[in-house]
Amino acid sequence: MIETKNINFYYGSFHALKDISMKMDKNTVTAFIGPSGCGKSTFLRLFNRMNDLIDDTKLTGECYVNGVNIYQKSIQVDDLRKRIGMVFQKPNPFPKTIFENVAYGLRVNDMGDKQFINQRVEESLKGAALWGEVKDKLHKSAFELSGGQQQRLCIARALAVSPEVLLMDEPASALDPISTSKIEELIHELKKDYTIVIVTHNMQQAARVSDKTGFFMLGELVEFDDTKKIFLNPENEQTQNYITGRFG
Amino acid sequence: MNMKHSEQELILLKEEVIQMWKFVITQIEKSKNALLNDDIELAREVVSREKRVDLYELKIESDCENHIALYAPVAIDLRLVLSLLKITSSLERIGDFAESIARYVIMDNSTILNPKIVVELKVEIMFDLVIGMLTDTFALFNSGRTDVYGKILCKDDEVDTIYKNSFNIMTQFLLNNPTMIRSGLELILVVRKLERIGDYCSNLVEDVVFYVDAKVLKHKPVIKTEEYLDGNSEETDNQNDTEEE
């Protein structure tokens, strides 16, 4: 589904990602863990070319989604970002109604008529486990929702354009435990239809939601394996030291 | 760098198990001496000290539960806590057997134990084998050097062989000494307890190897090869294990 080959990434002269190769299968959840500044979010943002928006950066290596190198010249980045949705650390709904937030991507991409949009908004809100809580106030401002609901609204917004992959950059780090639990349950459900890549600082969260875990350190992918293996018997001593909290 | 609080807690937890382990070794040694020397006072001491084994178990179990709840250990820390729970349970059972043997000594004081049958049954050798297993596994636990686990497991085979032979030996003895049936049957139960101690010592080996190497030895067919004796059999890690029993 997603494969990288010898990825190197530079912010100016800073070598942020060092020769990273990995494969992520369809309908799996892959978690990236590691200390701040290790490169995990930079690596995540490669998959929908969000790093293109940053000046003075350089990328070498290859990144394939469904066998297509997403950095080849013929790739339309807007189309790519429809296929690969993203949810950020802080919920960032648009200053619009709940309905319009979800419908936004469909409207700007001219995807379907009014009936289709209504249907897709409902499906997306159901997919994000939010429909039951908002179905009677679809035309209220998205800012009236709680933080956890806003984050699920952002997930619904990403789902509306039928992506293949969902990228999540610390999606629950600003949420309380109940909202976090709902997001984690949602990830389990979404896995049936989407391939999910999540960056998290919460190692227990990585253990709970992911099938595979990659541990990053100083721009290197130190270890990438089944989550059960990483959390019971990691091969690398650095991984063990990090997940057991032995790094100062 | 200072040691983290969770690490210190784990060290204390491990130290508690070490103390319990030493205590149980002493219990078995005392029950051996009580039986072989018909020392009722010593047997009473073993029985009275058994409560401390139970207290160790309760305390360590509670501390392990707290550690899991508070620190959510992973990797080698998780394997250690899981192993400590099992090790404690096995040590408690071994402590129970030491107490039962001591109670046999106390109960059997009206009957003179025939020293010849004790020798024929190889009771002392069984004691030495299980005490050796318990001590060697203790050293394995402390050192983390698991390359010799196969040698310890082989001692359990010796214990099992002695146990299997004991029925014929005792049957012959009782045919010749029909007045000692009760005492003889009680003695067979002692032999049976020693055989069970050997099994629990094997469990201890498995738990220590799981903690140190993340290898699962349980329910593996016993492979009598040099590799096995050196503790280098080709067990795979936890992910590749299948139930083979």
Short mmCIF file of N, CA, C and O in Angstrom, two decimals, chain A residues 174-222:
data_model
loop_
_atom_site.label_atom_id
_atom_site.label_comp_id
_atom_site.label_asym_id
_atom_site.label_seq_id
_atom_site.Cartn_x
_atom_site.Cartn_y
_atom_site.Cartn_z
N ALA A 174 -4.46 16.40 22.49
CA ALA A 174 -5.08 17.56 23.14
C ALA A 174 -6.44 17.20 23.75
O ALA A 174 -7.19 18.09 24.14
N LEU A 175 -6.72 15.90 23.85
CA LEU A 175 -8.05 15.49 24.28
C LEU A 175 -8.03 14.81 25.64
O LEU A 175 -7.01 14.27 26.07
N ASP A 176 -9.20 14.84 26.32
CA ASP A 176 -9.30 14.17 27.62
C ASP A 176 -9.40 12.65 27.40
O ASP A 176 -9.58 12.20 26.27
N PRO A 177 -9.28 11.85 28.48
CA PRO A 177 -9.25 10.39 28.30
C PRO A 177 -10.48 9.81 27.62
O PRO A 177 -10.37 8.85 26.85
N ILE A 178 -11.66 10.39 27.87
CA ILE A 178 -12.88 9.83 27.26
C ILE A 178 -12.85 10.09 25.75
O ILE A 178 -13.11 9.19 24.95
N SER A 179 -12.52 11.32 25.38
CA SER A 179 -12.43 11.64 23.94
C SER A 179 -11.32 10.84 23.28
O SER A 179 -11.47 10.37 22.14
N THR A 180 -10.21 10.66 24.00
CA THR A 180 -9.10 9.85 23.48
C THR A 180 -9.57 8.43 23.20
O THR A 180 -9.28 7.85 22.15
N SER A 181 -10.32 7.89 24.16
CA SER A 181 -10.82 6.53 24.01
C SER A 181 -11.72 6.42 22.78
O SER A 181 -11.66 5.43 22.03
N LYS A 182 -12.56 7.46 22.56
CA LYS A 182 -13.45 7.42 21.39
C LYS A 182 -12.65 7.46 20.09
O LYS A 182 -12.98 6.76 19.12
N ILE A 183 -11.60 8.27 20.07
CA ILE A 183 -10.75 8.34 18.87
C ILE A 183 -10.09 6.98 18.63
O ILE A 183 -10.02 6.49 17.49
N GLU A 184 -9.62 6.36 19.71
CA GLU A 184 -8.95 5.06 19.56
C GLU A 184 -9.92 3.99 19.06
O GLU A 184 -9.56 3.17 18.21
N GLU A 185 -11.14 4.00 19.60
CA GLU A 185 -12.15 3.05 19.12
C GLU A 185 -12.43 3.29 17.65
O GLU A 185 -12.59 2.35 16.86
N LEU A 186 -12.48 4.57 17.31
CA LEU A 186 -12.75 4.95 15.93
C LEU A 186 -11.65 4.43 15.00
O LEU A 186 -11.93 3.92 13.90
N ILE A 187 -10.41 4.53 15.46
CA ILE A 187 -9.28 4.03 14.64
C ILE A 187 -9.46 2.54 14.36
O ILE A 187 -9.26 2.08 13.23
N HIS A 188 -9.87 1.80 15.39
CA HIS A 188 -10.12 0.35 15.19
C HIS A 188 -11.18 0.11 14.11
O HIS A 188 -11.05 -0.79 13.29
N GLU A 189 -12.25 0.93 14.15
CA GLU A 189 -13.32 0.78 13.17
C GLU A 189 -12.86 1.19 11.77
O GLU A 189 -13.13 0.50 10.79
N LEU A 190 -12.16 2.34 11.71
CA LEU A 190 -11.76 2.89 10.40
C LEU A 190 -10.78 1.98 9.67
O LEU A 190 -10.71 1.98 8.44
N LYS A 191 -10.06 1.19 10.45
CA LYS A 191 -9.05 0.31 9.85
C LYS A 191 -9.67 -0.66 8.83
O LYS A 191 -9.00 -1.08 7.88
N LYS A 192 -10.95 -0.96 9.03
CA LYS A 192 -11.60 -1.89 8.10
C LYS A 192 -11.64 -1.32 6.68
O LYS A 192 -11.63 -2.06 5.70
N ASP A 193 -11.72 0.01 6.60
CA ASP A 193 -11.88 0.64 5.28
C ASP A 193 -10.68 1.48 4.84
O ASP A 193 -10.60 1.85 3.66
N TYR A 194 -9.81 1.83 5.78
CA TYR A 194 -8.72 2.73 5.44
C TYR A 194 -7.39 2.18 5.97
O TYR A 194 -7.37 1.38 6.90
N THR A 195 -6.34 2.69 5.36
CA THR A 195 -5.00 2.42 5.89
C THR A 195 -4.64 3.64 6.74
O THR A 195 -4.78 4.77 6.28
N ILE A 196 -4.20 3.39 7.97
CA ILE A 196 -4.00 4.51 8.90
C ILE A 196 -2.54 4.55 9.35
O ILE A 196 -1.94 3.52 9.68
N VAL A 197 -2.00 5.75 9.35
CA VAL A 197 -0.65 5.97 9.90
C VAL A 197 -0.79 7.03 10.97
O VAL A 197 -1.36 8.10 10.73
N ILE A 198 -0.30 6.74 12.16
CA ILE A 198 -0.50 7.65 13.28
C ILE A 198 0.84 7.95 13.97
O ILE A 198 1.64 7.05 14.19
N VAL A 199 1.04 9.22 14.25
CA VAL A 199 2.18 9.63 15.07
C VAL A 199 1.64 9.87 16.47
O VAL A 199 0.62 10.53 16.64
N THR A 200 2.29 9.30 17.45
CA THR A 200 1.82 9.52 18.83
C THR A 200 2.99 9.54 19.81
O THR A 200 3.98 8.82 19.63
N HIS A 201 2.84 10.37 20.82
CA HIS A 201 3.81 10.37 21.92
C HIS A 201 3.36 9.43 23.03
O HIS A 201 4.11 9.18 23.97
N ASN A 202 2.11 8.99 22.92
CA ASN A 202 1.56 8.12 23.95
C ASN A 202 1.83 6.67 23.54
O ASN A 202 1.17 6.12 22.67
N MET A 203 2.79 6.06 24.20
CA MET A 203 3.20 4.72 23.78
C MET A 203 2.12 3.68 24.02
O MET A 203 1.98 2.72 23.26
N GLN A 204 1.36 3.87 25.08
CA GLN A 204 0.26 2.94 25.33
C GLN A 204 -0.78 3.04 24.23
O GLN A 204 -1.42 2.07 23.87
N GLN A 205 -0.94 4.27 23.72
CA GLN A 205 -1.87 4.45 22.61
C GLN A 205 -1.36 3.70 21.38
O GLN A 205 -2.13 3.00 20.70
N ALA A 206 -0.08 3.82 21.10
CA ALA A 206 0.51 3.08 19.98
C ALA A 206 0.26 1.59 20.17
O ALA A 206 -0.12 0.87 19.23
N ALA A 207 0.46 1.12 21.40
CA ALA A 207 0.28 -0.31 21.68
C ALA A 207 -1.17 -0.73 21.49
O ALA A 207 -1.45 -1.81 21.00
N ARG A 208 -2.09 0.17 21.89
CA ARG A 208 -3.51 -0.19 21.82
C ARG A 208 -4.05 -0.19 20.39
O ARG A 208 -4.88 -1.03 20.06
N VAL A 209 -3.63 0.77 19.58
CA VAL A 209 -4.33 0.94 18.30
C VAL A 209 -3.61 0.36 17.08
O VAL A 209 -4.24 0.15 16.06
N SER A 210 -2.30 0.13 17.18
CA SER A 210 -1.59 -0.15 15.93
C SER A 210 -1.25 -1.62 15.74
O SER A 210 -1.15 -2.39 16.69
N ASP A 211 -1.08 -1.99 14.47
CA ASP A 211 -0.63 -3.34 14.13
C ASP A 211 0.89 -3.37 14.05
O ASP A 211 1.52 -4.36 14.40
N LYS A 212 1.45 -2.28 13.54
CA LYS A 212 2.91 -2.19 13.41
C LYS A 212 3.37 -0.89 14.04
O LYS A 212 2.64 0.11 14.02
N THR A 213 4.58 -0.91 14.57
CA THR A 213 5.13 0.29 15.19
C THR A 213 6.54 0.53 14.68
O THR A 213 7.34 -0.40 14.58
N GLY A 214 6.80 1.80 14.37
CA GLY A 214 8.15 2.20 13.99
C GLY A 214 8.71 3.14 15.04
O GLY A 214 8.04 4.09 15.44
N PHE A 215 9.92 2.84 15.50
CA PHE A 215 10.56 3.71 16.49
C PHE A 215 11.63 4.55 15.78
O PHE A 215 12.55 4.01 15.16
N PHE A 216 11.49 5.87 15.89
CA PHE A 216 12.42 6.81 15.26
C PHE A 216 13.30 7.44 16.32
O PHE A 216 12.87 7.70 17.44
N MET A 217 14.53 7.71 15.89
CA MET A 217 15.48 8.35 16.81
C MET A 217 16.49 9.12 15.96
O MET A 217 17.12 8.53 15.08
N LEU A 218 16.58 10.42 16.21
CA LEU A 218 17.55 11.27 15.51
C LEU A 218 17.48 11.09 13.99
O LEU A 218 18.51 10.98 13.31
N GLY A 219 16.26 11.01 13.48
CA GLY A 219 16.07 10.92 12.03
C GLY A 219 16.20 9.54 11.45
O GLY A 219 16.05 9.36 10.24
N GLU A 220 16.50 8.55 12.29
CA GLU A 220 16.64 7.18 11.77
C GLU A 220 15.48 6.31 12.23
O GLU A 220 14.97 6.50 13.34
N LEU A 221 15.11 5.40 11.38
CA LEU A 221 14.12 4.39 11.78
C LEU A 221 14.91 3.27 12.48
O LEU A 221 15.55 2.46 11.83
N VAL A 222 14.84 3.29 13.79
CA VAL A 222 15.66 2.36 14.57
C VAL A 222 15.10 0.94 14.48
O VAL A 222 15.83 -0.03 14.33
#
